[in-house]
Short mmCIF file of C-alpha atoms in Angstrom, two decimals:
data_model
loop_
_atom_site.label_atom_id
_atom_site.label_comp_id
_atom_site.label_asym_id
_atom_site.label_seq_id
_atom_site.Cartn_x
_atom_site.Cartn_y
_atom_site.Cartn_z
CA MET A 1 86.50 103.08 99.57
CA SER A 2 87.34 106.73 99.06
CA ASN A 3 89.91 108.10 96.68
CA GLN A 4 92.22 108.52 99.72
CA VAL A 5 92.25 104.76 100.33
CA GLU A 6 95.47 103.03 101.28
CA TYR A 7 95.49 99.93 99.13
CA GLN A 8 96.72 96.73 100.75
CA GLU A 9 97.02 94.34 97.82
CA ILE A 10 97.71 96.59 94.83
CA ILE A 11 99.99 99.54 94.11
CA TYR A 12 98.40 102.50 92.33
CA GLN A 13 100.67 105.05 90.67
CA VAL A 14 99.97 107.92 88.29
CA ASP A 15 102.73 109.32 86.11
CA SER A 16 100.72 111.44 83.70
CA PRO A 17 99.43 110.31 81.26
CA VAL A 18 99.77 106.74 82.62
CA ALA A 19 98.05 105.13 85.61
CA THR A 20 99.67 101.84 86.62
CA ILE A 21 97.86 99.29 88.74
CA THR A 22 100.24 96.65 90.06
CA MET A 23 98.78 93.54 91.67
CA ASN A 24 100.95 93.19 94.76
CA ARG A 25 100.95 89.71 96.31
CA PRO A 26 104.24 88.56 94.76
CA ALA A 27 104.77 85.63 97.13
CA GLN A 28 101.44 84.22 95.87
CA LEU A 29 102.14 85.14 92.23
CA ASN A 30 99.50 87.86 92.69
CA ALA A 31 96.65 85.40 93.12
CA PHE A 32 93.38 87.27 93.57
CA THR A 33 91.57 87.73 96.84
CA ASN A 34 88.20 89.41 97.11
CA ARG A 35 89.97 92.48 98.47
CA MET A 36 92.39 92.65 95.56
CA LEU A 37 89.53 92.42 93.08
CA MET A 38 87.72 95.28 94.82
CA GLU A 39 90.90 97.35 95.00
CA ILE A 40 91.55 96.88 91.27
CA CYS A 41 88.02 97.99 90.45
CA HIS A 42 88.34 101.02 92.71
CA ALA A 43 91.68 101.99 91.18
CA VAL A 44 90.35 101.59 87.63
CA ASP A 45 87.46 103.90 88.47
CA ARG A 46 89.87 106.35 90.07
CA ALA A 47 92.04 106.39 86.93
CA GLU A 48 89.02 106.81 84.69
CA GLN A 49 87.90 109.91 86.59
CA ASP A 50 91.41 111.44 86.64
CA GLU A 51 91.80 113.92 83.78
CA SER A 52 95.59 113.54 83.85
CA VAL A 53 95.27 109.84 82.94
CA VAL A 54 95.00 108.84 79.28
CA GLY A 55 95.41 105.08 79.76
CA ILE A 56 95.76 102.36 82.39
CA VAL A 57 98.43 99.65 82.67
CA LEU A 58 97.59 96.52 84.67
CA THR A 59 100.56 94.38 85.72
CA GLY A 60 101.89 92.23 88.53
CA ALA A 61 104.67 92.53 91.08
CA GLY A 62 107.51 90.02 91.09
CA ARG A 63 107.44 86.93 88.88
CA GLY A 64 103.73 86.85 88.12
CA PHE A 65 100.95 88.72 86.40
CA SER A 66 98.30 86.78 88.32
CA ALA A 67 98.05 83.05 88.96
CA GLY A 68 94.27 83.33 89.22
CA MET A 69 92.02 83.10 92.24
CA ASP A 70 93.80 82.37 95.50
CA ILE A 71 93.82 78.61 96.13
CA ASN A 72 92.45 79.09 99.64
CA ALA A 73 89.43 80.88 98.19
CA LEU A 74 89.00 78.07 95.65
CA ASP A 75 89.22 75.50 98.45
CA ARG A 76 86.51 77.31 100.39
CA ALA A 77 84.38 77.50 97.25
CA ALA A 78 84.83 73.76 96.70
CA GLY A 79 83.52 73.31 100.24
CA GLY A 80 80.36 75.25 99.41
CA GLU A 81 81.24 78.85 100.18
CA ARG A 82 80.32 81.52 97.67
CA ARG A 83 83.03 82.41 95.17
CA ALA A 84 83.99 85.99 94.48
CA SER A 85 82.59 85.56 90.97
CA GLU A 86 79.14 84.88 92.46
CA ASP A 87 78.98 88.20 94.28
CA LEU A 88 80.28 90.96 92.07
CA SER A 89 78.05 93.68 93.49
CA ALA A 90 81.07 94.88 95.49
CA LEU A 91 82.86 95.57 92.23
CA ALA A 92 80.35 98.18 91.12
CA ALA A 93 82.58 101.16 92.01
CA SER A 94 82.39 102.19 88.36
CA PRO A 95 78.96 102.45 86.69
CA GLY A 96 80.50 101.55 83.34
CA ASP A 97 79.85 103.08 79.96
CA ALA A 98 76.27 102.13 79.12
CA SER A 99 76.70 103.33 75.53
CA ILE A 100 79.00 100.42 74.77
CA GLY A 101 76.08 98.00 74.60
CA GLU A 102 73.98 95.64 76.68
CA GLY A 103 75.66 93.04 78.87
CA TYR A 104 79.02 94.73 79.31
CA ASP A 105 78.13 95.62 82.88
CA THR A 106 78.22 91.93 83.82
CA GLY A 107 80.97 90.92 86.24
CA PHE A 108 84.52 91.68 85.21
CA LEU A 109 83.39 92.86 81.78
CA TYR A 110 83.33 96.31 83.38
CA LEU A 111 86.93 96.59 82.11
CA LEU A 112 85.58 96.79 78.56
CA THR A 113 83.38 99.75 79.52
CA VAL A 114 86.25 101.91 80.81
CA ARG A 115 86.46 105.06 78.68
CA LYS A 116 90.26 104.86 78.51
CA PRO A 117 92.60 102.16 77.16
CA VAL A 118 93.35 99.32 79.56
CA ILE A 119 96.60 97.55 78.72
CA ALA A 120 97.78 94.32 80.33
CA ALA A 121 101.54 93.99 80.87
CA VAL A 122 101.91 90.23 81.34
CA ASN A 123 105.25 89.72 83.06
CA GLY A 124 104.97 86.15 84.32
CA ALA A 125 102.45 83.54 85.49
CA CYS A 126 99.02 84.26 84.03
CA ALA A 127 96.37 81.65 84.75
CA GLY A 128 92.66 81.20 85.40
CA LEU A 129 91.05 84.48 86.41
CA GLY A 130 94.38 86.17 85.71
CA PHE A 131 94.07 84.90 82.14
CA CYS A 132 90.57 86.41 81.98
CA PHE A 133 91.85 89.79 83.17
CA ALA A 134 94.51 89.74 80.45
CA LEU A 135 91.81 88.95 77.86
CA LEU A 136 89.60 91.76 79.16
CA ALA A 137 92.35 94.32 78.59
CA ASP A 138 92.17 96.14 75.29
CA ILE A 139 95.77 95.30 74.34
CA ARG A 140 98.32 92.88 75.77
CA PHE A 141 102.11 93.23 76.09
CA VAL A 142 103.78 89.93 77.08
CA GLU A 143 107.28 89.03 78.15
CA PRO A 144 109.08 85.91 76.84
CA GLN A 145 109.18 84.20 80.23
CA ALA A 146 105.42 84.55 80.79
CA LYS A 147 103.57 81.29 81.40
CA ILE A 148 99.99 81.63 80.24
CA THR A 149 97.27 79.04 80.77
CA THR A 150 93.50 78.90 81.03
CA ALA A 151 93.69 76.27 83.85
CA PHE A 152 89.90 75.89 84.03
CA VAL A 153 89.65 72.31 82.85
CA GLN A 154 92.10 71.02 85.48
CA ARG A 155 89.89 72.49 88.21
CA GLY A 156 86.65 71.07 86.84
CA LEU A 157 85.51 74.54 85.80
CA VAL A 158 84.31 76.12 82.54
CA ALA A 159 85.50 79.04 80.42
CA GLU A 160 84.93 81.89 82.84
CA HIS A 161 84.11 85.59 82.69
CA GLY A 162 83.64 86.09 78.98
CA SER A 163 86.69 84.07 77.93
CA SER A 164 84.52 81.83 75.72
CA TRP A 165 83.42 84.98 73.86
CA LEU A 166 86.71 86.88 73.79
CA LEU A 167 89.23 84.14 73.12
CA PRO A 168 87.80 82.87 69.78
CA ARG A 169 87.60 86.46 68.55
CA LEU A 170 91.29 86.93 69.24
CA ILE A 171 92.72 83.64 67.98
CA GLY A 172 89.92 81.65 66.30
CA THR A 173 87.74 78.80 67.52
CA GLY A 174 90.19 75.92 67.04
CA LYS A 175 93.02 77.58 68.92
CA ALA A 176 90.60 78.79 71.60
CA LEU A 177 89.23 75.30 72.21
CA ASP A 178 92.74 73.87 72.28
CA LEU A 179 93.79 76.28 75.03
CA LEU A 180 90.58 75.77 76.97
CA TRP A 181 90.53 71.96 76.70
CA SER A 182 94.22 71.25 77.17
CA GLY A 183 95.01 73.94 79.71
CA ARG A 184 98.55 73.82 78.34
CA LYS A 185 101.03 76.55 79.15
CA LEU A 186 102.04 79.09 76.52
CA SER A 187 105.24 81.09 76.59
CA GLY A 188 105.11 84.78 75.83
CA GLU A 189 106.54 84.05 72.38
CA GLU A 190 103.77 81.59 71.50
CA ALA A 191 101.08 83.88 72.90
CA HIS A 192 102.36 86.60 70.58
CA ALA A 193 102.74 84.24 67.62
CA ILE A 194 99.11 83.03 67.77
CA GLY A 195 97.66 86.52 68.23
CA LEU A 196 96.80 86.29 71.91
CA ALA A 197 99.15 89.21 72.61
CA GLU A 198 99.67 92.21 70.38
CA TYR A 199 103.23 93.01 71.53
CA LEU A 200 106.18 90.89 72.67
CA SER A 201 108.38 92.81 75.11
CA GLY A 202 111.80 92.09 76.48
CA ALA A 203 112.09 90.49 79.92
CA GLY A 204 111.13 93.07 82.53
CA ASP A 205 109.99 95.59 79.93
CA SER A 206 106.25 94.99 79.48
CA ALA A 207 104.98 97.61 81.93
CA ARG A 208 107.41 100.24 80.65
CA GLU A 209 106.56 99.54 77.01
CA ALA A 210 102.83 99.55 77.77
CA GLY A 211 103.26 102.92 79.46
CA ASN A 212 105.18 104.24 76.47
CA TYR A 213 102.35 103.09 74.21
CA ILE A 214 99.95 105.23 76.25
CA ARG A 215 102.37 108.17 76.18
CA GLN A 216 102.45 107.98 72.41
CA LEU A 217 98.65 107.97 72.30
CA ALA A 218 98.57 111.01 74.58
CA ALA A 219 101.10 112.89 72.47
CA SER A 220 99.39 112.44 69.13
CA GLY A 221 95.81 111.22 69.53
CA SER A 222 92.51 112.56 70.75
CA PRO A 223 91.42 110.81 73.98
CA THR A 224 87.81 111.33 72.91
CA SER A 225 88.49 109.62 69.57
CA VAL A 226 90.20 106.75 71.42
CA MET A 227 87.18 106.42 73.69
CA VAL A 228 84.67 106.42 70.84
CA MET A 229 86.70 103.89 68.83
CA LYS A 230 86.78 101.56 71.83
CA ARG A 231 83.00 101.81 72.10
CA GLN A 232 82.64 101.17 68.37
CA VAL A 233 84.80 98.05 68.36
CA TYR A 234 83.05 96.35 71.29
CA ARG A 235 79.55 97.42 70.26
CA HIS A 236 80.07 96.34 66.67
CA LEU A 237 81.21 92.87 67.70
CA GLN A 238 77.52 92.37 68.45
CA THR A 239 75.98 94.04 65.39
CA GLY A 240 75.79 93.45 61.65
CA VAL A 241 77.89 95.38 59.18
CA THR A 242 74.97 97.57 58.03
CA ASP A 243 74.10 98.75 61.55
CA ALA A 244 77.78 99.22 62.35
CA THR A 245 78.31 101.34 59.24
CA ARG A 246 75.23 103.47 59.91
CA GLU A 247 76.38 104.15 63.45
CA SER A 248 79.91 104.92 62.24
CA ILE A 249 78.54 107.52 59.81
CA ARG A 250 76.57 109.14 62.63
CA LEU A 251 79.61 109.15 64.91
CA MET A 252 81.78 110.58 62.14
CA ASN A 253 79.34 113.45 61.64
CA GLU A 254 79.43 114.12 65.38
CA SER A 255 83.24 114.16 65.38
CA LEU A 256 83.31 116.78 62.61
CA VAL A 257 81.79 119.40 64.91
CA ARG A 258 83.99 118.68 67.93
CA ASP A 259 86.81 120.96 69.03
CA ASP A 260 89.19 118.01 68.71
CA PHE A 261 88.63 117.93 64.95
CA LYS A 262 89.39 121.63 64.66
CA GLU A 263 92.50 121.20 66.81
CA GLY A 264 93.64 118.17 64.82
CA VAL A 265 93.42 120.10 61.54
CA ARG A 266 95.06 123.25 62.93
CA SER A 267 97.95 121.34 64.53
CA PHE A 268 98.62 119.55 61.23
CA ILE A 269 98.60 122.82 59.27
CA GLU A 270 100.77 124.55 61.87
CA ARG A 271 103.12 121.56 62.14
CA ARG A 272 102.89 121.28 65.91
CA PRO A 273 101.74 118.60 68.35
CA PRO A 274 97.97 118.65 68.95
CA ASN A 275 96.56 119.83 72.26
CA PHE A 276 93.52 117.63 72.78
CA LYS A 277 91.24 117.76 75.81
CA ARG A 278 91.60 114.79 78.12
CA ILE A 279 88.79 112.80 79.73
CA GLY A 280 87.99 113.22 83.40
CA ALA A 281 84.94 112.70 85.56
CA ALA A 282 81.84 111.71 83.63
#
């Protein structure tokens, strides 16, 4: 798909510095089809290459974030057809950020390799693969009426797409196993209370508040620093403290000779907003 593509199952909008990707099958609570998954990947890559974009908001149209994989696709998979998760080569629109570490180019983990913040605005039903997409965002804003569930166990499935790795790191092993085993539904309030979501928004406000979060980053922070910190956090989840500290010292020394450091110091001295360079095509 080219950058001039007319998306059928998502809406892609850029209001600098925010790119918003809205999953747009509201009658199906934005359940994923193979096409929607490819369109999301294409739009994420498009936003990453756009210098006007500082961060990406992923949300859903209507009453849902995403109810997971479309039930018709699951029914076909139960009958022996390949599932979308078994053929992710079509999702390779973005090469990913290899510097983040080995393994992050696997399946939907490509979201963790995006050089810009990816924020999930969870506005309603969030289940199964939709739950995984929310986990794979860097930060989550949830609304009180959201209904969040893993839903894997009721389908005879397992913890999919990195959720067994991500979920315990967010909320701890006991809570993670409870959500995975029981498949119970969480409200937005409970998701926030247990640490699954970083921010609790008002009803209908999650996408707007997520966009404002990105606007604040763009107004005061270096996009390059944001990118490097994202790499550090995900890489260092897989390393020991000594290796992480050594790499952080090296990265700090590199930051001291960047133009962004000079601009950050000058803007502070001159009491004005900083003018940092944004990130475009690799």
